[in-house]
Coordinates of C-alpha atoms in Angstrom, one line a residue:
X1420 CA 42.4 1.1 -35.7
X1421 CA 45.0 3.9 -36.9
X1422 CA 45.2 5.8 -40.4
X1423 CA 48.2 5.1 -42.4
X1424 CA 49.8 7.7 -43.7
X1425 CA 48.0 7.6 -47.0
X1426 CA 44.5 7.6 -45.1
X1427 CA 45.7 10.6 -43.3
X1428 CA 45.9 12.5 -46.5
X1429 CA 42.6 11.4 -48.5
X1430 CA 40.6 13.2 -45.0
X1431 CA 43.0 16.0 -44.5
X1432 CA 41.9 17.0 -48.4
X1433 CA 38.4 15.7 -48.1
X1434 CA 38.5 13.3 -50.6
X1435 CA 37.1 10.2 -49.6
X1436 CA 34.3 10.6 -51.4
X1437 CA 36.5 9.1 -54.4
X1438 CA 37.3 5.7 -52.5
X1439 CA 33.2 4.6 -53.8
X1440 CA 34.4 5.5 -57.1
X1441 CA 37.2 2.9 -58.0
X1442 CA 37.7 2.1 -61.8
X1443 CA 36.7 -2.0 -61.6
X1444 CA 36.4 -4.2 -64.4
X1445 CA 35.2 -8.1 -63.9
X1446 CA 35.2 -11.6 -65.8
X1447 CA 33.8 -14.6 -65.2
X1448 CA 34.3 -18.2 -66.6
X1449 CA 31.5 -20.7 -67.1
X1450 CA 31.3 -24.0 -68.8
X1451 CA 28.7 -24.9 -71.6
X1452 CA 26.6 -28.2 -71.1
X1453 CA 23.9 -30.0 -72.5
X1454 CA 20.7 -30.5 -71.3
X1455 CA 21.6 -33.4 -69.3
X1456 CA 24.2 -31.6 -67.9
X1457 CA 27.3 -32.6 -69.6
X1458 CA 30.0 -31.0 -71.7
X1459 CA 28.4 -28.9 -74.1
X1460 CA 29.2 -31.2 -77.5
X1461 CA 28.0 -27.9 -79.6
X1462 CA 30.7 -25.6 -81.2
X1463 CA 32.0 -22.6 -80.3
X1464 CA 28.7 -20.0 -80.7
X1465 CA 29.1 -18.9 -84.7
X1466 CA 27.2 -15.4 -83.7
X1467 CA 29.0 -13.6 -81.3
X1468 CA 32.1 -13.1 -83.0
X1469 CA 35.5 -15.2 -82.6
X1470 CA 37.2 -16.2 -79.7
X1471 CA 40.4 -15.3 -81.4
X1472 CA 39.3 -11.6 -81.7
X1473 CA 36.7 -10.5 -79.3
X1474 CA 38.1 -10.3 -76.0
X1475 CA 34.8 -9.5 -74.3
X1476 CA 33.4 -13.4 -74.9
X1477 CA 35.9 -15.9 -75.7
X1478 CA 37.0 -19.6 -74.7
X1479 CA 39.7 -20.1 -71.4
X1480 CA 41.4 -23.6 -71.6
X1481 CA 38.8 -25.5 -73.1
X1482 CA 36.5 -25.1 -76.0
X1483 CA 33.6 -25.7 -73.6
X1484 CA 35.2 -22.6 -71.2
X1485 CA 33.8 -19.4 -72.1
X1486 CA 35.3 -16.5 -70.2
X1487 CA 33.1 -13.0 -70.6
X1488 CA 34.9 -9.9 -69.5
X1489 CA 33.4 -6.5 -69.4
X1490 CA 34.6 -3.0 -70.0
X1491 CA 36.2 -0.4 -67.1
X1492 CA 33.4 0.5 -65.3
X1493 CA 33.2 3.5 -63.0
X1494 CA 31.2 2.0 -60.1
X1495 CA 30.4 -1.3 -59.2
X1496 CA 26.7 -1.0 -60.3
X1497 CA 27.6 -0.3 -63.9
X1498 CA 30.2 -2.8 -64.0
X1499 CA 27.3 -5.8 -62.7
X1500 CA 25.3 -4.0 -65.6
X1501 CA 27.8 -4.4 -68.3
X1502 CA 28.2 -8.4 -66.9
X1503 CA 24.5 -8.5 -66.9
X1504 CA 24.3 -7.9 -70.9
X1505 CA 27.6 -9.5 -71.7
X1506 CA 26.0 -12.7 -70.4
X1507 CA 22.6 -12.3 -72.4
X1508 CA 24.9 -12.0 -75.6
X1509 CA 26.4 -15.1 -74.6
X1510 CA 23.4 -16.9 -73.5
X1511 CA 21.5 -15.4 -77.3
X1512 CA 24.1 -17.1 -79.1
X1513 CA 23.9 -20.5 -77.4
X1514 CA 22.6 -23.4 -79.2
X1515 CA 19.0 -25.0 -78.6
X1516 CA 19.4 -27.2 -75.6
X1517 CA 22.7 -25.8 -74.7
X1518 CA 23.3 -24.0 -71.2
X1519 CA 26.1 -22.1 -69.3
X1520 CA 26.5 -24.1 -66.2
X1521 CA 26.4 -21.6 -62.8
X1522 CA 28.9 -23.7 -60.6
X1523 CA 32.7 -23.6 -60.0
X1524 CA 33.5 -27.1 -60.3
X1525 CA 32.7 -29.1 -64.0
X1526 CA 29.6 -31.0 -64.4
X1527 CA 30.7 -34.7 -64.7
X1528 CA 33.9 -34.9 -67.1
X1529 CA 33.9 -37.9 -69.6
X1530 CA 36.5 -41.0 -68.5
X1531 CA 38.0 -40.2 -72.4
X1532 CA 39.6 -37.1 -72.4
X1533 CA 39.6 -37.2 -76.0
X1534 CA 36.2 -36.1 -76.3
X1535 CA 37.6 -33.1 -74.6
X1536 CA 38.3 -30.3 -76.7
X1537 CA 41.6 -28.0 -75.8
X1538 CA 40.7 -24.6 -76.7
X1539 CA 43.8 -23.3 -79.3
X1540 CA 42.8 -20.0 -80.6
X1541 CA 46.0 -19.0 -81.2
X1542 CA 49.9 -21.3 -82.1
X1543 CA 51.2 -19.8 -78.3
X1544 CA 47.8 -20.9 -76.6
X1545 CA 48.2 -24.2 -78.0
X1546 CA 51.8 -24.5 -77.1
X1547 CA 51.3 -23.3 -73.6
X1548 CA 48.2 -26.0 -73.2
X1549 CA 50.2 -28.9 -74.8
X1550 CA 52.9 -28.0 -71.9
X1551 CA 50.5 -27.8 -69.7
X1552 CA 48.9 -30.7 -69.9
X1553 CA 52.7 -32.3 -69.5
X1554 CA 52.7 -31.2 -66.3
X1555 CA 49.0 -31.4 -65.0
X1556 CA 45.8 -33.8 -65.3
X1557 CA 43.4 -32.0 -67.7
X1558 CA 41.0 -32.0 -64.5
X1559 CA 43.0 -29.1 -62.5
X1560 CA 42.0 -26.9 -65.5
X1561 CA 38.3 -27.1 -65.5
X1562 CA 37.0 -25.1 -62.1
X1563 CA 35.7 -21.6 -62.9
X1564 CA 35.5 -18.4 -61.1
X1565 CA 35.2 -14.5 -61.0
X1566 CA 37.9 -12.3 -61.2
X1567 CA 37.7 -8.6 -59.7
X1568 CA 40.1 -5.9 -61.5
X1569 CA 40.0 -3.0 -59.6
X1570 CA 42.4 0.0 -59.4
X1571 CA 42.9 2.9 -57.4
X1572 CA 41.4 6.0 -58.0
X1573 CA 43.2 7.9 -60.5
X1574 CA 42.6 11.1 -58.7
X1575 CA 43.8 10.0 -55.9
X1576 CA 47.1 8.9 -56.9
X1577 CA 47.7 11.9 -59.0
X1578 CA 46.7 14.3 -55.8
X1579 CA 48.6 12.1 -53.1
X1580 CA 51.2 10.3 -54.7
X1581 CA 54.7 11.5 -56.1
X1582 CA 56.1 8.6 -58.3
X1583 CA 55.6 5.3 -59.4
X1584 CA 57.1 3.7 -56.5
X1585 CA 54.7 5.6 -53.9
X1586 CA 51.8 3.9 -56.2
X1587 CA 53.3 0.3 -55.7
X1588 CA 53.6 0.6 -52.8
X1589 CA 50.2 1.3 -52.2
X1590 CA 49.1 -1.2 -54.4
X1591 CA 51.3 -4.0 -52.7
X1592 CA 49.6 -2.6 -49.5
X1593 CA 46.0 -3.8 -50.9
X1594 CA 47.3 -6.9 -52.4
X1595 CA 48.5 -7.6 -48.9
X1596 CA 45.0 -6.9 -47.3
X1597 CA 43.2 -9.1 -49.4
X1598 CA 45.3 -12.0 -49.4
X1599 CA 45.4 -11.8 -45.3
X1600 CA 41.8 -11.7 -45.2
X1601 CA 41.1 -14.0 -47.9
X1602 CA 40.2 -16.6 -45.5
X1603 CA 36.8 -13.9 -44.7
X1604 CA 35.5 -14.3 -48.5
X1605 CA 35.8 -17.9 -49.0
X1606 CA 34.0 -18.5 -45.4
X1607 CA 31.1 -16.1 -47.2
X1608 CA 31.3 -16.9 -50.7
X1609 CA 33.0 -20.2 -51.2
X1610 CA 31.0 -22.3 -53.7
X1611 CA 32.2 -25.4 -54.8
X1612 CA 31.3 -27.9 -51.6
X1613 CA 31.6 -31.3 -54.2
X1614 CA 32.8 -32.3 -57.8
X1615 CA 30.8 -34.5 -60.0
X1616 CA 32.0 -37.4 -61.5
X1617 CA 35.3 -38.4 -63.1
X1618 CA 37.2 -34.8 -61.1
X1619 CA 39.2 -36.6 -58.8
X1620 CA 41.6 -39.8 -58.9
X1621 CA 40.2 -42.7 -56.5
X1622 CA 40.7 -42.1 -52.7
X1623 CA 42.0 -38.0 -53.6
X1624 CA 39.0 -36.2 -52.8
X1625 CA 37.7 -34.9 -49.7
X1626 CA 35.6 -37.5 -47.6
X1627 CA 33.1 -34.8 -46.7
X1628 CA 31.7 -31.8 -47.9
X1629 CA 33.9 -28.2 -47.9
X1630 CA 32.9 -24.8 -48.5
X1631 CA 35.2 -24.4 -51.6
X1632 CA 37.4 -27.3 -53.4
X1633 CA 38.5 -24.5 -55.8
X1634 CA 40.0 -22.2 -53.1
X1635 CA 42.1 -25.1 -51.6
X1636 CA 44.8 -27.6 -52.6
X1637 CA 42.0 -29.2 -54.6
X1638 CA 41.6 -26.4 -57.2
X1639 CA 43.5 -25.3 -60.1
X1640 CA 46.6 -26.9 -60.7
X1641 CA 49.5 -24.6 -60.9
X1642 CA 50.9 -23.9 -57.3
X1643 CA 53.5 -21.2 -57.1
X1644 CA 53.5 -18.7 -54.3
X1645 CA 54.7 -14.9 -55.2
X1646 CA 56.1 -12.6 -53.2
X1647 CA 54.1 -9.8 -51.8
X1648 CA 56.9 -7.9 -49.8
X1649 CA 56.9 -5.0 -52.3
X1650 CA 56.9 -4.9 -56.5
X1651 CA 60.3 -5.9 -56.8
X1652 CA 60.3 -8.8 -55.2
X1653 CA 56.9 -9.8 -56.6
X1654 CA 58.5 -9.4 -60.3
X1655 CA 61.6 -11.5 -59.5
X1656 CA 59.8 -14.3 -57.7
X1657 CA 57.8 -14.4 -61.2
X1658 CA 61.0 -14.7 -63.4
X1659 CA 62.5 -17.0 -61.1
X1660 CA 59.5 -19.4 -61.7
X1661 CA 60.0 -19.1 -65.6
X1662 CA 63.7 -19.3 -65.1
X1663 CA 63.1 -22.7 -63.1
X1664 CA 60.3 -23.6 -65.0
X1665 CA 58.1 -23.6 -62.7
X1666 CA 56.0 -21.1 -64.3
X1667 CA 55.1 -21.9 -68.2
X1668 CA 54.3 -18.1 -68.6
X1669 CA 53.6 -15.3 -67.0
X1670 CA 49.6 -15.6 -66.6
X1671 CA 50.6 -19.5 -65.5
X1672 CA 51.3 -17.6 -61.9
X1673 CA 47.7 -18.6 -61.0
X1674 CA 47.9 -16.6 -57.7
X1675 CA 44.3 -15.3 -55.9
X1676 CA 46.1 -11.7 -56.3
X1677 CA 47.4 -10.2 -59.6
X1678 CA 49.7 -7.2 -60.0
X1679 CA 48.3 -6.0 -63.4
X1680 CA 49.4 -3.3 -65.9
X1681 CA 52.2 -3.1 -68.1
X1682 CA 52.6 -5.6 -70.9
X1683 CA 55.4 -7.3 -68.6
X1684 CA 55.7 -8.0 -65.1
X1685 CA 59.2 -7.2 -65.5
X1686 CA 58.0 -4.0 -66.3
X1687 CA 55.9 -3.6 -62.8
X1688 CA 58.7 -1.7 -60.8
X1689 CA 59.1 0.6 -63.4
X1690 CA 56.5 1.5 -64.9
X1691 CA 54.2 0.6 -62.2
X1692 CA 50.9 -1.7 -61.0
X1693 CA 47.5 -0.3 -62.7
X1694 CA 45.4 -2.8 -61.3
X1695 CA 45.2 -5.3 -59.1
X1696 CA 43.3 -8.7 -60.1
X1697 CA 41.3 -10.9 -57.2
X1698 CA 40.9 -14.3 -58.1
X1699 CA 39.1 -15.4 -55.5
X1700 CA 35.7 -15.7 -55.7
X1701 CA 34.0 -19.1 -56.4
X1702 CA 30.8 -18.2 -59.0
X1703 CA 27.8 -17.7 -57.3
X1704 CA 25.0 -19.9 -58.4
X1705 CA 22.3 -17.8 -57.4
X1706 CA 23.2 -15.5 -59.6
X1707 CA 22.5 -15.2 -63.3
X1708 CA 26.0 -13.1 -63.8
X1709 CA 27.7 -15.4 -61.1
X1710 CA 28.3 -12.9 -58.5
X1711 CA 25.8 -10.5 -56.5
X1712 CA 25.9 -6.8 -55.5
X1713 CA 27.2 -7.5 -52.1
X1714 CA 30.5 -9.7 -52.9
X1715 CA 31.2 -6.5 -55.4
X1716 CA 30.3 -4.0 -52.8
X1717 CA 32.3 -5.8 -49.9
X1718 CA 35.1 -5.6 -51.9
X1719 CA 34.8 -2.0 -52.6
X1720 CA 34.7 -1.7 -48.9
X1721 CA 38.0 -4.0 -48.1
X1722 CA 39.6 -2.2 -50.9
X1723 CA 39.6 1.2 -49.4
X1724 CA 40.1 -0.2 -45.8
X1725 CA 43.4 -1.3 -47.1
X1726 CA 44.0 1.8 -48.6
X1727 CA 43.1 3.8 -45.6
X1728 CA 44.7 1.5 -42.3
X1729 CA 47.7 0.7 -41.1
X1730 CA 47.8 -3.1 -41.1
X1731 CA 50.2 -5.5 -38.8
X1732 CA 52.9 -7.4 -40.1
X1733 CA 51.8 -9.4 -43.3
X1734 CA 52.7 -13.5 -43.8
X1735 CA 51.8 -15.2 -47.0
X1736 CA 52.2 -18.4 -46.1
X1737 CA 50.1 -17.9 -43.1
X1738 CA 47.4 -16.4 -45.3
X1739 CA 47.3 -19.6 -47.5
X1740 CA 46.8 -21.8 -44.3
X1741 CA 44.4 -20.0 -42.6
X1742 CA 42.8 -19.9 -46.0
X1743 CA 43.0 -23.6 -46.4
X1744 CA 41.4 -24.8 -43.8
X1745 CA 38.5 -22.6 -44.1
X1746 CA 37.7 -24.2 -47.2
X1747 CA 38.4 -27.4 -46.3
X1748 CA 35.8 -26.7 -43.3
X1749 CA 32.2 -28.0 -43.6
X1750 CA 30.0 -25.7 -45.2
X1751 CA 27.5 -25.9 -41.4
X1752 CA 30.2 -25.8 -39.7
X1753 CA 31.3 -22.4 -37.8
X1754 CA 34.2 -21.3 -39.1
X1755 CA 37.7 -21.5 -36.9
X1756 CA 37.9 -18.2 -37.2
X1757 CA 34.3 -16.8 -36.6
X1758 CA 36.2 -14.0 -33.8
X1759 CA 38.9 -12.8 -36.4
X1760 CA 35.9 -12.8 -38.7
X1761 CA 33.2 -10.5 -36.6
X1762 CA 36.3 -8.3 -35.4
X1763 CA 37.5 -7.6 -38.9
X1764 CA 33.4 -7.2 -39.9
X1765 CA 33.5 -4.6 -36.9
X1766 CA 36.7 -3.0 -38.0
X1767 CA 35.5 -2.4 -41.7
X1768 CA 31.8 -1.4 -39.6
X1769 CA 33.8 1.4 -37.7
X1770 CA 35.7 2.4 -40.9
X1771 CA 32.6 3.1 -42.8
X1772 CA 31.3 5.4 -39.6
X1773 CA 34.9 7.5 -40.7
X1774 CA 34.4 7.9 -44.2
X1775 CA 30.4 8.4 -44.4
X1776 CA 30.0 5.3 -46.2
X1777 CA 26.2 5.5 -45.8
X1778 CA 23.3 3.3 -44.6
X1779 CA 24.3 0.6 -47.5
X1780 CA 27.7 -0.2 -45.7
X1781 CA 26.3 -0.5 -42.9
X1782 CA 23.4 -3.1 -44.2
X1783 CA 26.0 -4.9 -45.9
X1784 CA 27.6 -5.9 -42.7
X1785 CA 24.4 -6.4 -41.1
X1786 CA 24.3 -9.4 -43.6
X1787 CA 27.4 -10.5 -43.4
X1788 CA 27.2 -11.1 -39.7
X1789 CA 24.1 -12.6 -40.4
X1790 CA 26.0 -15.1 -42.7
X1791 CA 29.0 -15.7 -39.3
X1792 CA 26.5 -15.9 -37.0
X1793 CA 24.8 -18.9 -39.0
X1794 CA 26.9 -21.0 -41.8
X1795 CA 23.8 -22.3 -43.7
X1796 CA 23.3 -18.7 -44.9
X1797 CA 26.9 -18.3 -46.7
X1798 CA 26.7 -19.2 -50.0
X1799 CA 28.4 -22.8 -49.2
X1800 CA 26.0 -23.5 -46.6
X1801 CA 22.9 -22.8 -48.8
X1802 CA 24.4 -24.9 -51.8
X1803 CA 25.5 -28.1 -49.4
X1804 CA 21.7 -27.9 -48.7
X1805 CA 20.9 -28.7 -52.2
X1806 CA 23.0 -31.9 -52.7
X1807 CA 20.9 -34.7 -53.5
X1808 CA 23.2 -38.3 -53.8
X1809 CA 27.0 -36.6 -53.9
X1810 CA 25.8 -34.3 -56.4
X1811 CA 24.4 -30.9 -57.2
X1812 CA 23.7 -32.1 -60.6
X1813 CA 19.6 -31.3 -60.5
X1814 CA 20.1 -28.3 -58.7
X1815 CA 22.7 -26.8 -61.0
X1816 CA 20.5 -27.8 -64.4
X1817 CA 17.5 -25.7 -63.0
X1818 CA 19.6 -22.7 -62.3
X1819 CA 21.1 -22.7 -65.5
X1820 CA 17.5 -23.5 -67.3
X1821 CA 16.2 -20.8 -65.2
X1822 CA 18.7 -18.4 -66.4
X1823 CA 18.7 -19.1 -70.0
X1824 CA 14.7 -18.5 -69.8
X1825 CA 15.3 -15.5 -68.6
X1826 CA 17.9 -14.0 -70.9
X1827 CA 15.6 -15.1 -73.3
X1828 CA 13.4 -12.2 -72.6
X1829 CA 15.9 -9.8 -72.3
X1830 CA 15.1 -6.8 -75.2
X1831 CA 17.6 -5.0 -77.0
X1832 CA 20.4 -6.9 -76.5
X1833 CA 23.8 -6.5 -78.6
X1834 CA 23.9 -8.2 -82.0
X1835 CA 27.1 -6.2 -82.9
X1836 CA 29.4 -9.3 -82.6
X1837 CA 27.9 -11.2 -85.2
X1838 CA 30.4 -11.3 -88.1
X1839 CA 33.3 -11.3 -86.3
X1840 CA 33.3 -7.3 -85.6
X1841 CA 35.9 -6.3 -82.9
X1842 CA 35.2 -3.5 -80.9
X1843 CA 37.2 -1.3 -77.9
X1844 CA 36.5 -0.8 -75.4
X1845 CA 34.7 2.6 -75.4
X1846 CA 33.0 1.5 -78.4
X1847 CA 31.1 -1.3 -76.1
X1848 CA 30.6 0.9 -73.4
X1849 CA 28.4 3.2 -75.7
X1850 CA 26.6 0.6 -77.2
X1851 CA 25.7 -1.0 -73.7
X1852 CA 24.9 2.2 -72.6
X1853 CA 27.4 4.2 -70.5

C-alpha cells in the first residue's frame, strides 16, 4: 500500500481531516403503487409542487417514477437528513392507499403498456422517451436506484492542486477506483435478486436467484461503455456515441460512474469535473430513505482511499465482468471473489489506521466482513430470504405500508411546495434546517 503523490501532500500539510468532509448530494428513484401493489393509477401528487419545476421531487421516465434529490450537504449525516425529510414530503403528499414501493425492480408491470404512463414534463423529455422507446422495451426503463454525487473537497483542491487538468485527473483517478471495485458494493448491497411479473420476455430471465438484476446485463437498457483513461477521452467517447447514435443524449450514457459539472461534457476538459455521480447502488428496502448510514459511509471511505493510493493498472472492461458475474451470483452463495474482497476490506482497514479515521471506520468494516464472511447478511442474502412463490411481492407491500405509517407521524414537515413554489437550493437547506 503506497501514497500517491496527492496522498503525500494532504499528510505533509495535515489535512486529512477534510477527506470526512466531502460536499455529497444524493437521489433516489422509487415507483408509486397501489395497495395491491401495482402501478400507482393516482396522478402525479397535486401538493408538492410540479414536476416540471421542482427539481427536489419530480417524475424520471414514467409518471409513476418519482426521483427525490436533495441539496449539497456537507457530511454524509446531513445529507441522509435532508433525504429523510424529502421523502416524508413525498410520502405527505401521496394519495390514500397509495405507496412508494422500496425495491429496485417494478412491482408487476401490466401486459398493456398503454395503461402505462410516459412521464413528458417537458417537449425534449418527450422527444427523447418517444426515441427511446424506438430503441428499447418500456421494461429496461423501470428499475430504480440511488445515485451518490460526491465531490472533492474544495479545500483541498484549492491548497494542492494547480489547474483544472491536475483536478481531472484526480477525479478520473476516483472514477477509476470505484468502477474497479464496483464488484465489492453490489456483493454488499445488491438488491434486486427477482422481477415480478410481466419484466422479462419468456425464457430471458435468470433461472435462479441473483444478487442484483439491475447491476447486470438485465438492468437498464442503454449499454454504452465510456472511457475512463483521462477527461478527454471520457468526453470524446461520449460525442462519438451521439455522433453514432448510440447515445440519444448526453444523460442517455447510463454508466455506474458520472463525470458531472459543467453544462456540457464537452466542456469537462476545460472547464473541469465538479462531481463525480455513482450509480450503483440498488435501493435498500430496509430502509425508509432507500439507503443506510453505512453504504453512505463506505463510500466516504473508498472515496478518499482513491484519493490517497496509488492504484495498479485500471481495465474497464475487466471491471464490468468481474462485476457481472457477482451479480449474477446467488445471493447465499460466497462470492468468487470473497479474497479480493477481505483484502481490499483490509486495505481500506489499514488506511483508516493512517488517516485517524476513528472507531466508526473501523466498525464499519467489522460489518462488512461480517457480511463476506456470511452471504445471507448482505442485503441480497437477507431479501432472497423473503421470497415467498417467485416473488417479493408481500414482503415489499409491508415495507412500504410500514414506511408510509411512519412518515405519517413525522412533525413539522415542509408544506413549502404546495402551489408550485420553486426554491434553490440554499433556500431548502434553511428551511430543512442546515
Amino acid at each position: 500500500m503506497a501514497l500517491s503523490t496527492f496522498g503525500e501532500q494532504v499528510l505533509a500539510k495535515k489535512m486529512e481531516h477534510l477527506l470526512f468532509n466531502f460536499p455529497i448530494g444524493i437521489e433516489v428513484e422509487r415507483q408509486r403503487v397501489n395497495a395491491d401493489g401495482g402501478l400507482s393509477k393516482f396522478p402525479y401528487p397535486h401538493n408538492i409542487g410540479d414536476p416540471r419545476t421542482n427539481k427536489w421531487i419530480t417524475t424520471d421516465f414514467m409518471e409513476t417514477m418519482t426521483e427525490i434529490a436533495t441539496p449539497v450537504a456537507q457530511s454524509p449525516e446531513q445529507a441522509l437528513r435532508f433525504l429523510e425529510q424529502i421523502s416524508n414530503i413525498l410520502r405527505k403528499g401521496l394519495a390514500e392507499g397509495e405507496y412508494l414501493w422500496p425495491l429496485s425492480m417494478p412491482p408487476k408491470l401490466p401486459t398493456d403498456h398503454s395503461n402505462i404512463n410516459i412521464a413528458r414534463t417537458t417537449l425534449e423529455k418527450k422527444k427523447y422517451s418517444d426515441e427511446w422507446l424506438k430503441r428499447h422495451r418500456l421494461q429496461e426503463a423501470t428499475p430504480c436506484g440511488v445515485h451518490v454525487n460526491i465531490s472533492i473537497n474544495p479545500l483541498l483542491l484549492d491548497k494542492l492542486t494547480s489547474g483544472v487538468g491536475e483536478r481531472n485527473q484526480l477525479y478520473i483517478k476516483v472514477a477509476q477506483g470505484f468502477l474497479k471495485y464496483r464488484f465489492l458494493l453490489t456483493y454488499l448491497y445488491g438488491a434486486s435478486p427477482l422481477t415480478e411479473g410481466n419484466y422479462f420476455l419468456p425464457n430471458q430471465r435468470p433461472h435462479h436467484l441473483v444478487r442484483s438484476i439491475r447491476q447486470s446485463k438485465y438492468g437498464f437498457g442503454t449499454k454504452y461503455d465510456g472511457d475512463f483513461t483521462d477527461t478527454d477521452c471520457y468526453a470524446r467517447r461520449i460525442k462519438h456515441g451521439l455522433t453514432t447514435g448510440e447515445l440519444l443524449a448526453e444523460h442517455d450514457f447510463h454508466s455506474p460512474v458520472r463525470l458531472k459539472g459543467p453544462a456540457s461534457v464537452a466542456q469537462l476538459p476545460t472547464k473541469g469535473t465538479q462531481y463525480i455521480e455513482l450509480r450503483m447502488l440498488d435501493l435498500n428496502p430496509w430502509s425508509s430513505t432507500g439507503i443506510d448510514n453505512d453504504a453512505v459511509d463506505l463510500l466516504y471511505l473508498m472515496m478518499a482511499y482513491f484519493l490517497m493510493m496509488e492504484e495498479g493498472v485500471f481495465s474497464l472492461s475487466k471491471s464490468n465482468d468481474r462485476n457481472e458475474r457477482v451479480a449474477l451470483e446467488q445471493p447465499f452463495d460466497h462470492c468468487q471473489f470473497e479474497e479480493e474482497i477481505s483484502t481490499f476490506l483490509n486495505q481500506l482497514g489499514d488506511f483508516a489506521i493512517v488517516i485517524q479515521a476513528g472507531q466508526g471506520a473501523h466498525d464499519l468494516l467489522d460489518r462488512l466482513r461480517t457480511m463476506v464472511d456470511d452471504p445471507r447478511q448482505t442485503v441480497a442474502g437477507q431479501l432472497a430470504a423473503h421470497v415467498n412463490n417467485d416473488s417479493l411481492l408481500k414482503f415489499a407491500l409491508h415495507q412500504a405500508i410500514k414506511f408510509q405509517s411512519q412518515s405519517q407521524k413525522a412533525v413539522n414537515v415542509c408544506q413549502e411546495f404546495k402551489g408550485g413554489k420553486v426554491f434553490p437550493a440554499q433556500t431548502l437547506r434553511e428551511i430543512l434546517g442546515t
